[in-house]
Coordinates of C-alpha atoms in Angstrom, one line a residue:
Chain A
X1152 CA 101.5 70.8 18.6
X1153 CA 100.7 68.6 21.7
X1154 CA 96.9 68.7 20.5
X1155 CA 96.1 65.1 21.7
X1156 CA 98.7 65.1 24.6
X1157 CA 96.6 68.6 25.8
X1158 CA 93.3 66.9 25.1
X1159 CA 94.0 64.0 27.4
X1160 CA 94.8 65.9 30.3
X1161 CA 91.5 68.1 30.2
X1162 CA 89.7 65.2 29.5
X1163 CA 90.2 63.8 32.9
X1164 CA 90.1 67.0 34.6
X1165 CA 86.9 67.8 32.7
X1166 CA 85.3 64.4 33.9
X1167 CA 86.6 63.7 37.6
X1168 CA 85.3 67.6 38.0
X1169 CA 81.4 66.8 37.1
X1170 CA 81.8 63.6 39.2
X1171 CA 82.9 65.4 41.8
X1172 CA 80.5 67.8 41.2
X1173 CA 77.3 65.4 41.5
X1174 CA 78.0 65.4 45.2
X1175 CA 77.8 69.2 45.6
X1176 CA 74.4 69.3 47.9
X1177 CA 74.2 65.5 49.0
X1178 CA 77.7 65.1 51.1
X1179 CA 77.1 63.2 54.0
X1180 CA 78.8 65.8 56.3
X1181 CA 78.4 69.4 55.5
X1182 CA 81.8 70.8 56.0
X1183 CA 82.9 67.6 53.8
X1184 CA 80.3 68.8 50.9
X1185 CA 82.2 72.2 50.6
X1186 CA 85.2 70.5 50.6
X1187 CA 84.6 68.3 47.8
X1188 CA 83.1 71.1 46.0
X1189 CA 86.6 72.8 46.3
X1190 CA 87.8 70.3 44.8
X1191 CA 85.6 69.4 41.7
X1192 CA 86.2 73.6 41.2
X1193 CA 90.1 72.8 41.0
X1194 CA 89.4 70.4 38.5
X1195 CA 87.1 72.1 36.9
X1196 CA 89.3 75.3 36.7
X1197 CA 91.9 73.2 35.3
X1198 CA 89.4 71.9 32.7
X1199 CA 89.0 75.3 31.3
X1200 CA 92.9 76.3 31.3
X1201 CA 93.4 73.0 29.3
X1202 CA 90.3 73.3 27.0
X1203 CA 91.4 76.7 26.4
X1204 CA 94.8 75.8 25.3
X1205 CA 93.5 72.8 23.5
X1206 CA 91.2 75.5 21.0
X1207 CA 94.0 77.7 20.2
X1208 CA 96.2 74.4 19.4
X1209 CA 93.6 73.5 17.0
X1210 CA 92.7 76.5 15.6
X1211 CA 96.1 77.3 14.5
X1212 CA 96.3 73.9 12.9
X1213 CA 96.8 72.9 9.4
X1214 CA 93.1 72.4 7.0
X1215 CA 94.4 68.3 7.0
X1216 CA 95.3 68.5 11.0
X1217 CA 91.8 69.5 11.7
X1218 CA 90.3 67.3 9.5
X1219 CA 92.2 64.6 11.7
X1220 CA 91.5 65.5 14.9
X1221 CA 88.6 64.8 15.9
X1222 CA 85.4 62.9 14.5
X1223 CA 82.4 65.1 15.9
X1224 CA 80.2 66.4 13.1
X1225 CA 79.4 70.0 15.2
X1226 CA 83.3 70.8 15.2
X1227 CA 83.6 69.8 11.5
X1228 CA 81.0 72.2 10.3
X1229 CA 82.2 75.0 12.5
X1230 CA 85.5 74.6 11.2
X1231 CA 84.0 74.5 7.7
X1232 CA 82.5 77.7 8.5
X1233 CA 85.6 79.2 9.0
X1234 CA 84.8 79.6 12.7
X1235 CA 87.5 79.1 15.5
X1236 CA 86.9 77.0 18.6
X1237 CA 86.5 77.7 22.1
X1238 CA 86.9 75.9 25.1
X1239 CA 82.9 75.1 25.2
X1240 CA 83.1 73.7 21.6
X1241 CA 86.1 71.4 22.9
X1242 CA 84.0 70.2 26.1
X1243 CA 80.2 70.4 24.9
X1244 CA 80.9 68.7 20.5
X1245 CA 83.0 66.3 20.6
X1246 CA 81.4 62.6 21.2
X1247 CA 82.9 59.9 23.5
X1248 CA 85.4 58.1 21.1
X1249 CA 86.8 61.5 20.9
X1250 CA 86.9 62.4 24.6
X1251 CA 91.1 60.7 25.9
X1252 CA 90.2 60.8 29.7
X1253 CA 91.3 57.5 32.2
X1254 CA 88.5 55.2 32.4
X1255 CA 88.7 55.7 36.4
X1256 CA 87.5 58.8 36.4
X1257 CA 84.5 58.4 34.9
X1258 CA 83.2 55.7 37.5
X1259 CA 80.2 56.4 39.5
X1260 CA 80.5 57.8 42.7
X1261 CA 78.3 54.6 44.3
X1262 CA 79.1 55.8 48.1
X1263 CA 81.9 58.0 50.1
X1264 CA 84.1 55.0 50.0
X1265 CA 84.5 55.0 46.2
X1266 CA 84.5 58.5 45.8
X1267 CA 87.3 58.6 48.6
X1268 CA 89.3 55.9 46.7
X1269 CA 88.5 56.7 43.2
X1270 CA 90.1 60.4 44.3
X1271 CA 93.2 58.9 46.4
X1272 CA 94.4 56.4 43.3
X1273 CA 93.8 60.1 41.0
X1274 CA 95.1 62.3 43.1
X1275 CA 98.4 60.1 44.0
X1276 CA 99.0 59.7 40.4
X1277 CA 98.4 63.6 39.6
X1278 CA 100.7 64.6 42.4
X1279 CA 103.7 62.8 40.6
X1280 CA 102.4 63.7 37.4
X1281 CA 102.5 67.6 37.5
X1282 CA 105.7 67.3 39.7
X1283 CA 107.4 66.7 36.6
X1284 CA 105.4 68.8 34.3
X1285 CA 106.3 71.1 35.6
X1286 CA 109.4 71.2 33.8
X1287 CA 107.6 70.6 30.4
X1288 CA 109.1 72.1 27.9
X1289 CA 106.2 73.9 27.0
X1290 CA 105.4 76.7 28.8
X1291 CA 101.7 76.4 28.8
X1292 CA 101.3 72.8 30.1
X1293 CA 104.3 74.0 32.5
X1294 CA 102.2 76.7 33.9
X1295 CA 99.2 75.0 34.2
X1296 CA 101.0 72.0 36.0
X1297 CA 102.7 74.7 38.3
X1298 CA 99.5 76.4 39.6
X1299 CA 98.0 72.2 39.6
X1300 CA 100.3 71.3 42.0
X1301 CA 99.5 73.7 45.2
X1302 CA 95.7 71.9 44.6
X1303 CA 96.7 68.2 43.9
X1304 CA 98.7 68.3 46.9
X1305 CA 95.5 69.3 49.0
X1306 CA 93.8 67.3 47.0
X1307 CA 96.2 64.2 47.7
X1308 CA 96.5 64.8 51.7
X1309 CA 92.3 65.2 51.7
X1310 CA 91.9 61.6 50.3
X1311 CA 94.7 60.0 52.1
X1312 CA 93.2 61.1 55.8
X1313 CA 89.6 59.7 54.3
X1314 CA 91.4 56.2 53.0
X1315 CA 92.9 56.3 56.7
X1316 CA 90.2 57.4 58.5
X1317 CA 87.3 55.0 56.8
X1318 CA 90.2 51.8 56.8
X1319 CA 90.7 52.4 60.5
X1320 CA 87.3 53.5 61.5
X1321 CA 84.2 51.1 62.1
X1322 CA 84.4 47.3 60.4
X1323 CA 81.8 48.3 58.2
X1324 CA 83.5 51.6 57.0
X1325 CA 86.6 49.5 56.7
X1326 CA 84.5 46.6 54.8
X1327 CA 83.1 49.2 52.5
X1328 CA 86.8 50.8 51.9
X1329 CA 88.6 47.8 51.2
X1330 CA 86.2 46.7 48.6
X1331 CA 86.6 50.5 46.8
X1332 CA 89.9 50.0 46.8
X1333 CA 89.6 46.3 45.5
X1334 CA 86.9 47.1 42.6
X1335 CA 88.4 50.2 41.6
X1336 CA 92.2 48.7 41.3
X1337 CA 91.5 47.1 37.6
X1338 CA 91.3 51.3 36.6
X1339 CA 94.2 52.2 37.6
X1340 CA 97.2 50.2 35.3
X1341 CA 96.1 52.6 32.9
X1342 CA 97.5 55.5 34.6
X1343 CA 101.1 54.4 33.3
X1344 CA 100.1 53.0 29.6
X1345 CA 102.2 54.9 27.3
X1346 CA 100.3 55.5 24.5
X1347 CA 101.6 57.4 20.8
X1348 CA 100.6 60.4 22.2
X1349 CA 102.5 59.8 26.0
X1350 CA 105.6 58.5 23.9
X1351 CA 105.7 61.6 21.7
X1352 CA 105.2 63.7 24.7
X1353 CA 107.6 62.1 26.9
X1354 CA 110.6 62.5 23.8
X1355 CA 110.4 65.6 23.3
X1356 CA 110.0 67.2 26.8
X1357 CA 106.8 67.9 26.5
X1358 CA 105.2 65.2 28.8
X1359 CA 106.3 63.2 31.2
X1360 CA 107.7 59.6 31.1
X1361 CA 105.2 57.3 33.5
X1362 CA 107.6 54.6 33.7
X1363 CA 109.5 56.8 36.0
X1364 CA 105.5 57.8 38.3
X1365 CA 104.7 54.0 38.7
X1366 CA 107.0 52.4 41.6
X1367 CA 106.5 56.5 43.4
X1368 CA 103.1 55.5 42.8
X1369 CA 103.1 52.4 44.1
X1370 CA 104.9 52.9 47.1
X1371 CA 102.9 55.7 48.3
X1372 CA 99.7 53.8 48.0
X1373 CA 101.5 51.1 49.4
X1374 CA 102.2 53.3 52.5
X1375 CA 98.8 55.0 53.4
X1376 CA 96.9 51.5 52.3
X1377 CA 99.2 50.2 55.4
X1378 CA 98.3 52.9 57.6
X1379 CA 94.4 52.3 57.1
X1380 CA 94.6 48.8 58.0
X1381 CA 94.0 47.4 54.5
X1382 CA 95.1 44.9 52.2
X1383 CA 97.7 46.2 48.6
X1384 CA 95.2 44.3 46.0
X1385 CA 97.5 41.8 44.2
X1386 CA 100.0 43.1 41.6
X1387 CA 100.0 41.9 38.0
X1388 CA 96.1 41.4 37.8
X1389 CA 94.4 42.1 35.2
X1390 CA 94.1 45.7 34.4
X1391 CA 91.1 47.2 32.2
X1392 CA 92.2 50.2 29.5
X1393 CA 91.2 52.0 26.7
X1394 CA 90.3 55.8 27.6
X1395 CA 93.1 57.3 26.4
X1396 CA 92.6 55.9 23.1
X1397 CA 88.8 56.9 23.2
X1398 CA 87.3 53.2 24.2
X1399 CA 85.4 54.1 27.6
X1400 CA 83.3 52.2 29.8
X1401 CA 79.7 52.3 29.5
X1402 CA 79.1 55.0 31.9
X1403 CA 80.6 57.8 29.7
X1404 CA 77.8 58.1 27.3
X1405 CA 75.5 59.2 29.9
X1406 CA 78.1 61.4 31.5
X1407 CA 78.1 63.0 28.0
X1408 CA 74.6 63.0 27.6
X1409 CA 73.9 65.4 30.6
X1410 CA 76.4 67.7 30.3
X1411 CA 76.3 68.4 26.8
X1412 CA 72.4 68.8 26.7
X1413 CA 72.4 72.5 26.4
X1414 CA 74.7 72.7 23.8
X1415 CA 73.6 70.3 21.9
X1416 CA 69.9 70.8 22.5
X1417 CA 70.3 75.1 21.9
X1418 CA 73.7 75.1 19.5
X1419 CA 75.4 78.2 18.3
X1420 CA 74.1 80.4 21.2
X1421 CA 75.7 81.9 24.0
X1422 CA 75.2 81.7 27.5
Chain B
X1446 CA 69.7 90.9 89.8
X1447 CA 66.3 90.1 90.1
X1448 CA 64.4 88.9 87.1
X1449 CA 63.1 92.2 87.1
X1450 CA 66.3 93.9 86.6
X1451 CA 67.6 91.6 84.4
X1452 CA 64.4 92.2 82.0
X1453 CA 65.0 96.1 82.3
X1454 CA 68.9 95.5 81.8
X1455 CA 68.0 93.8 78.5
X1456 CA 65.4 96.6 77.2
X1457 CA 68.1 99.1 77.7
X1458 CA 70.6 97.3 75.6
X1459 CA 67.9 96.8 73.0
X1460 CA 66.7 100.2 73.1
X1461 CA 70.4 102.0 72.8
X1462 CA 71.0 99.8 69.6
X1463 CA 73.7 97.6 71.9
X1464 CA 74.1 94.0 70.3
X1465 CA 72.9 90.7 72.6
X1466 CA 75.6 88.0 73.1
X1467 CA 75.5 84.9 74.0
X1468 CA 76.3 84.7 77.6
X1469 CA 73.9 87.8 78.0
X1470 CA 71.0 86.8 79.4
X1471 CA 68.0 86.9 77.9
X1472 CA 64.1 86.0 77.6
X1473 CA 63.1 82.9 76.6
X1474 CA 60.9 83.8 74.2
X1475 CA 63.5 86.2 72.5
X1476 CA 65.4 82.7 72.3
X1477 CA 62.8 80.0 70.8
X1478 CA 62.4 83.3 68.2
X1479 CA 65.9 83.6 67.4
X1480 CA 66.4 79.6 67.2
X1481 CA 63.0 79.3 64.7
X1482 CA 64.7 82.4 62.7
X1483 CA 67.7 81.2 62.5
X1484 CA 67.1 77.8 62.1
X1485 CA 64.7 78.5 59.0
X1486 CA 67.2 80.4 57.8
X1487 CA 70.2 77.8 58.1
X1488 CA 67.2 75.1 56.7
X1489 CA 66.6 77.8 53.4
X1490 CA 70.0 77.6 52.8
X1491 CA 70.8 73.9 52.7
X1492 CA 67.6 73.3 50.9
X1493 CA 68.3 75.9 48.7
X1494 CA 71.4 74.0 47.5
X1495 CA 68.8 71.6 45.7
X1496 CA 67.0 73.6 43.0
X1497 CA 70.2 75.4 41.3
X1498 CA 72.3 71.8 42.5
X1499 CA 69.8 70.5 39.9
X1500 CA 71.5 72.4 36.9
X1501 CA 75.4 72.1 37.9
X1502 CA 76.0 68.7 35.9
X1503 CA 73.7 70.8 32.5
X1504 CA 75.0 74.4 33.0
X1505 CA 75.6 75.8 29.1
X1506 CA 79.0 76.5 29.7
X1507 CA 82.1 75.9 31.3
X1508 CA 82.7 79.3 32.4
X1509 CA 78.3 79.0 34.1
X1510 CA 79.3 75.5 35.3
X1511 CA 81.7 76.8 37.4
X1512 CA 80.0 80.4 39.2
X1513 CA 76.8 78.0 39.8
X1514 CA 79.0 75.2 41.5
X1515 CA 81.0 78.4 43.4
X1516 CA 77.6 79.7 44.3
X1517 CA 76.0 76.9 45.5
X1518 CA 79.0 75.7 47.5
X1519 CA 78.6 79.5 48.9
X1520 CA 75.0 78.3 50.4
X1521 CA 76.4 75.6 52.0
X1522 CA 78.9 78.4 53.8
X1523 CA 75.9 79.9 54.6
X1524 CA 74.3 77.0 56.4
X1525 CA 76.7 76.6 58.2
X1526 CA 77.9 80.2 59.7
X1527 CA 74.2 80.5 60.7
X1528 CA 73.8 76.4 62.5
X1529 CA 76.9 77.8 64.5
X1530 CA 75.9 81.3 65.4
X1531 CA 71.8 79.2 66.0
X1532 CA 74.2 76.9 67.8
X1533 CA 75.1 79.5 70.6
X1534 CA 71.1 79.8 71.5
X1535 CA 71.4 76.0 73.2
X1536 CA 70.3 73.8 69.8
X1537 CA 72.9 71.8 68.4
X1538 CA 73.5 70.8 64.4
X1539 CA 71.8 67.4 64.8
X1540 CA 69.0 68.9 66.4
X1541 CA 68.1 71.1 64.0
X1542 CA 69.2 68.3 60.7
X1543 CA 65.9 66.3 62.9
X1544 CA 63.7 69.1 63.0
X1545 CA 64.0 70.0 58.9
X1546 CA 64.3 65.8 58.5
X1547 CA 60.9 65.2 60.3
X1548 CA 59.3 68.4 59.0
X1549 CA 59.6 70.6 62.4
X1550 CA 61.2 73.1 61.3
X1551 CA 60.4 75.3 58.4
X1552 CA 62.6 76.9 55.1
X1553 CA 61.9 79.6 52.7
X1554 CA 59.0 78.1 50.6
X1555 CA 60.1 79.0 47.7
X1556 CA 62.6 76.2 47.2
X1557 CA 60.0 73.9 47.0
X1558 CA 59.6 74.8 43.1
X1559 CA 61.3 72.7 40.7
X1560 CA 64.2 74.1 38.2
X1561 CA 62.7 73.2 34.7
X1562 CA 65.0 75.2 32.7
X1563 CA 68.6 76.8 32.4
X1564 CA 66.8 80.4 32.9
X1565 CA 65.8 79.4 36.0
X1566 CA 69.6 79.9 37.1
X1567 CA 69.1 83.1 36.3
X1568 CA 65.7 84.0 37.6
X1569 CA 66.4 82.4 41.3
X1570 CA 69.8 84.4 41.4
X1571 CA 67.7 87.7 39.8
X1572 CA 64.5 87.4 41.9
X1573 CA 65.4 84.9 44.9
X1574 CA 68.2 86.4 46.1
X1575 CA 67.2 89.6 45.1
X1576 CA 64.4 89.1 47.7
X1577 CA 66.3 87.3 49.9
X1578 CA 68.7 90.5 50.2
X1579 CA 66.3 92.5 50.6
X1580 CA 64.7 90.6 54.0
X1581 CA 68.7 90.2 55.1
X1582 CA 70.3 93.6 55.0
X1583 CA 68.5 94.8 57.8
X1584 CA 69.4 91.8 60.1
X1585 CA 72.7 92.5 59.5
X1586 CA 72.1 95.4 62.0
X1587 CA 70.0 93.1 63.9
X1588 CA 69.8 92.8 67.9
X1589 CA 71.8 89.3 68.1
X1590 CA 75.3 89.4 68.1
X1591 CA 76.6 86.6 66.3
X1592 CA 73.1 86.5 64.0
X1593 CA 74.4 89.9 62.9
X1594 CA 77.7 89.2 62.0
X1595 CA 77.2 86.0 60.3
X1596 CA 74.6 88.1 57.8
X1597 CA 76.9 90.6 57.0
X1598 CA 79.2 87.9 55.6
X1599 CA 75.9 86.2 53.8
X1600 CA 75.0 89.7 52.5
X1601 CA 78.4 90.5 50.8
X1602 CA 77.9 87.0 49.0
X1603 CA 74.0 87.6 48.2
X1604 CA 74.8 90.3 46.4
X1605 CA 77.0 88.7 44.4
X1606 CA 74.9 85.7 44.0
X1607 CA 72.2 88.3 42.9
X1608 CA 74.4 90.1 40.4
X1609 CA 75.1 86.7 38.5
X1610 CA 71.6 86.2 37.9
X1611 CA 70.8 89.2 37.0
X1612 CA 73.6 88.6 34.0
X1613 CA 72.3 85.5 33.1
X1614 CA 69.2 87.1 32.5
X1615 CA 71.0 89.5 30.6
X1616 CA 72.6 87.5 28.5
X1617 CA 69.3 85.6 27.6
X1618 CA 67.4 88.2 26.5
X1619 CA 70.1 90.0 24.2
X1620 CA 70.3 86.4 23.0
X1621 CA 68.2 84.6 20.3
X1622 CA 64.6 84.9 20.3
X1623 CA 64.4 81.3 21.9
X1624 CA 66.6 82.1 24.9
X1625 CA 64.1 85.7 25.5
X1626 CA 61.8 83.2 25.9
X1627 CA 63.4 80.5 28.3
X1628 CA 63.9 84.0 30.1
X1629 CA 60.5 85.6 30.0
X1630 CA 58.7 81.7 31.0
X1631 CA 61.3 81.3 33.9
X1632 CA 60.0 85.3 35.0
X1633 CA 56.5 84.4 34.9
X1634 CA 57.2 81.1 37.0
X1635 CA 59.2 82.4 39.3
X1636 CA 57.7 85.9 40.0
X1637 CA 54.5 85.2 42.3
X1638 CA 56.9 82.9 44.6
X1639 CA 59.2 85.8 44.7
X1640 CA 56.2 88.0 46.0
X1641 CA 55.2 85.4 48.6
X1642 CA 59.1 84.9 50.4
X1643 CA 58.6 88.2 52.3
X1644 CA 55.6 86.3 54.4
X1645 CA 52.2 86.7 54.5
X1646 CA 50.6 89.9 55.1
X1647 CA 51.2 92.0 57.7
X1648 CA 47.8 91.8 59.0
X1649 CA 48.4 88.0 59.4
X1650 CA 51.6 88.0 60.4
X1651 CA 51.2 87.5 64.1
X1652 CA 54.8 87.8 65.1
X1653 CA 55.9 90.9 63.2
X1654 CA 55.6 93.3 65.8
X1655 CA 57.3 91.3 68.8
X1656 CA 60.2 90.8 65.9
X1657 CA 60.5 95.0 65.5
X1658 CA 60.7 95.5 69.0
X1659 CA 63.2 92.8 69.5
X1660 CA 64.8 94.3 66.2
X1661 CA 64.6 91.0 65.1
X1662 CA 63.0 92.5 62.0
X1663 CA 63.5 96.2 61.3
X1664 CA 60.7 96.5 57.9
X1665 CA 57.3 94.4 57.9
X1666 CA 56.6 91.8 55.3
X1667 CA 54.7 94.1 53.3
X1668 CA 57.2 97.2 53.3
X1669 CA 60.2 94.9 51.8
X1670 CA 57.7 93.1 49.4
X1671 CA 56.6 97.0 48.5
X1672 CA 60.3 97.7 47.9
X1673 CA 60.7 94.6 46.0
X1674 CA 58.3 95.3 43.8
X1675 CA 59.6 98.9 42.6
X1676 CA 63.1 97.7 42.0
X1677 CA 61.9 94.7 39.9
X1678 CA 59.8 96.1 37.7
X1679 CA 62.8 98.7 36.7
X1680 CA 65.4 95.6 36.2
X1681 CA 62.6 93.7 33.9
X1682 CA 62.2 96.8 31.8
X1683 CA 66.3 96.9 31.2
X1684 CA 66.0 93.0 30.0
X1685 CA 63.1 93.7 28.2
X1686 CA 60.6 91.6 29.9
X1687 CA 56.9 91.3 30.3
X1688 CA 55.7 91.9 33.8
X1689 CA 54.1 88.3 35.0
X1690 CA 51.3 90.7 36.8
X1691 CA 48.8 92.7 34.5
X1692 CA 48.2 95.4 37.3
X1693 CA 51.6 96.6 37.7
X1694 CA 51.1 100.3 37.8
X1695 CA 53.1 102.8 39.2
X1696 CA 50.8 105.2 41.9
X1697 CA 51.9 108.8 42.1
X1698 CA 50.0 109.3 45.1
X1699 CA 51.8 106.2 47.1
X1700 CA 55.3 107.1 44.8
X1701 CA 55.4 103.5 44.4
X1702 CA 53.7 100.5 41.5
X1703 CA 50.6 99.1 42.5
X1704 CA 50.1 95.5 41.9
X1705 CA 48.1 92.5 41.6
X1706 CA 46.8 89.9 44.0
X1707 CA 49.0 87.1 45.4
X1708 CA 47.7 83.7 45.6
X1709 CA 48.4 83.3 49.2
X1710 CA 46.2 80.0 49.3
X1711 CA 48.4 78.8 47.1
X1712 CA 50.9 80.1 49.5
X1713 CA 49.9 78.4 52.3
X1714 CA 49.5 75.5 50.9
X1715 CA 53.4 75.1 50.1
X1716 CA 54.2 75.9 53.3
X1717 CA 52.3 73.2 54.5
X1718 CA 54.0 70.8 52.0
X1719 CA 51.9 70.9 49.0
X1720 CA 54.5 72.8 46.9
X1721 CA 55.5 70.6 43.5
X1722 CA 58.6 69.3 45.5
X1723 CA 58.3 69.5 48.9
X1724 CA 58.5 66.1 49.5
X1725 CA 61.9 65.6 47.1
X1726 CA 63.8 68.7 49.0
X1727 CA 63.0 66.8 52.6
X1728 CA 63.7 63.0 51.0
X1729 CA 67.4 64.4 49.2
X1730 CA 68.1 65.9 53.0
X1731 CA 67.4 63.0 54.5
X1732 CA 68.7 60.3 52.2
X1733 CA 72.2 62.5 52.3
X1734 CA 72.0 62.2 56.6
X1735 CA 71.1 58.5 56.5
X1736 CA 73.6 57.2 53.8
X1737 CA 76.2 59.4 55.9
X1738 CA 76.0 58.2 58.6
X1739 CA 78.5 55.5 58.6
X1740 CA 80.9 57.8 57.3
X1741 CA 79.9 60.3 60.5
X1742 CA 80.3 57.1 62.6
X1743 CA 83.4 56.1 61.1
X1744 CA 85.5 59.5 61.7
X1745 CA 83.9 59.5 64.9
X1746 CA 85.5 56.2 65.8
X1747 CA 88.7 56.9 64.4
X1748 CA 89.0 59.9 66.4
X1749 CA 88.5 57.9 69.5
X1750 CA 91.1 55.3 68.4
X1751 CA 93.4 58.3 67.2
X1752 CA 93.1 60.1 71.1
X1753 CA 93.7 56.7 72.8
X1754 CA 96.8 56.0 71.2
X1755 CA 98.2 58.9 71.8
X1756 CA 97.4 58.8 75.5
X1757 CA 98.9 55.5 75.6
X1758 CA 102.2 57.0 73.6
X1759 CA 102.0 59.6 76.5
X1760 CA 101.9 57.2 79.5
X1761 CA 104.0 55.0 78.0

């Protein structure tokens, strides 16, 4: 069972999709509003595929495995009532400590520079990650990776171009971009941390050995930052982590309160 | 050609149902009327993103969230085609934005009403997009070519939007008691403002006659409103919802539904800026524009730097 691994990827997609969707209708340029919404839709689409796959794995699990999968009371009640979980139960009925997304992705939009920097770090990671994951021994994950790679290749081009445009634009945009690059740097290390789920998935050929991606990621980030006339934050600086274990920043609780409002207020209904 | 013969040529194109294109001569009033109408329409799409955008992060299922996000994105796309169509008449997008932000340009006043529950996403799709389609389908054959062609694309997507709204309402009406209550409450709040979307009664609509002559308009406000009422009464029956107007009654003689009096004083007040969300809508757009200035400046500066570097390379 690759439930923990699937959920991590699902949560990453869901949370970044949510953050990007907050821009819809508020972008600085109409064409960019449309472009960013496209990207939000890509992430949301991937989140749905992964949540569906996670639900299927949960439904096929033993009673003991089910008991240990989530802390959510609502999910336990559904399971006790003999109901199968859907993609929506996975997204809307878990609290923060059951969420396994990277801390980077729950950070607020703040402005265009922070949004671009967050996307740039994550899109670069995704590009190399899905390039590897498409060879996964899990055929569902491999198929999702293959589809995602096409989308992510475009995301990476989009965010890299904006890093360069803002870095090598005006003095103000340069300063804002450098600040965003610096402040979000502390959340990038977690992308490469191998936890139990990562180690298990990598050893069975399901998952990706993240250590292989780190040098590729670092080289690409350095190359784009140089083109953007921006400086790379120092190597070896302190990195925040915890998202992969369900210990989040304060931001996630508010995302979930908003996102889950309908399902929590009107439980068990079809929409 | 003299001005007189230019006018005759224009009139004959209109009479023969031939489209007017950007480079054709056109009377000043025709140009002005079109700029006003197309830019109002574009602004309505952009402002219209806000009330629905309000529910993107709270959509009750992942599927609904994806559909709503795509729908609001379509509206941005419509705004884009329409701003481009208006630009062919000699006004810039920045100038149109400026007119919107300073309150000089109007937009559909329906978007000055708040979206209070998820059912409003259904009611907006069903009623507001439904009313918009009735207004807009005739515009696919409007006399100005770029506008007519933009409207063909807009209408295709709008009919999809209307179906998704109706489907939300249908799901609610087949759901639990509280969901039917949500649907009825949204219907009650959106019904009258939807009727107002067709504009003032014909007797008080000063531009109608000239616009019909120019084929900028194909039907009058009251004709379209009646058509909308007739269709919606039937659809409400399918949904099992009660009409929010006790005066709705089939009139055998007219072959139409009679309906109650519209509160035109509310309509004129919302148009004047006294609607529940007028200030918030404009403020949200102005904020996006002002806070985006440094981004647009940077994009421009970067493009110029690139161009300069390329010409340096060429010179060397």
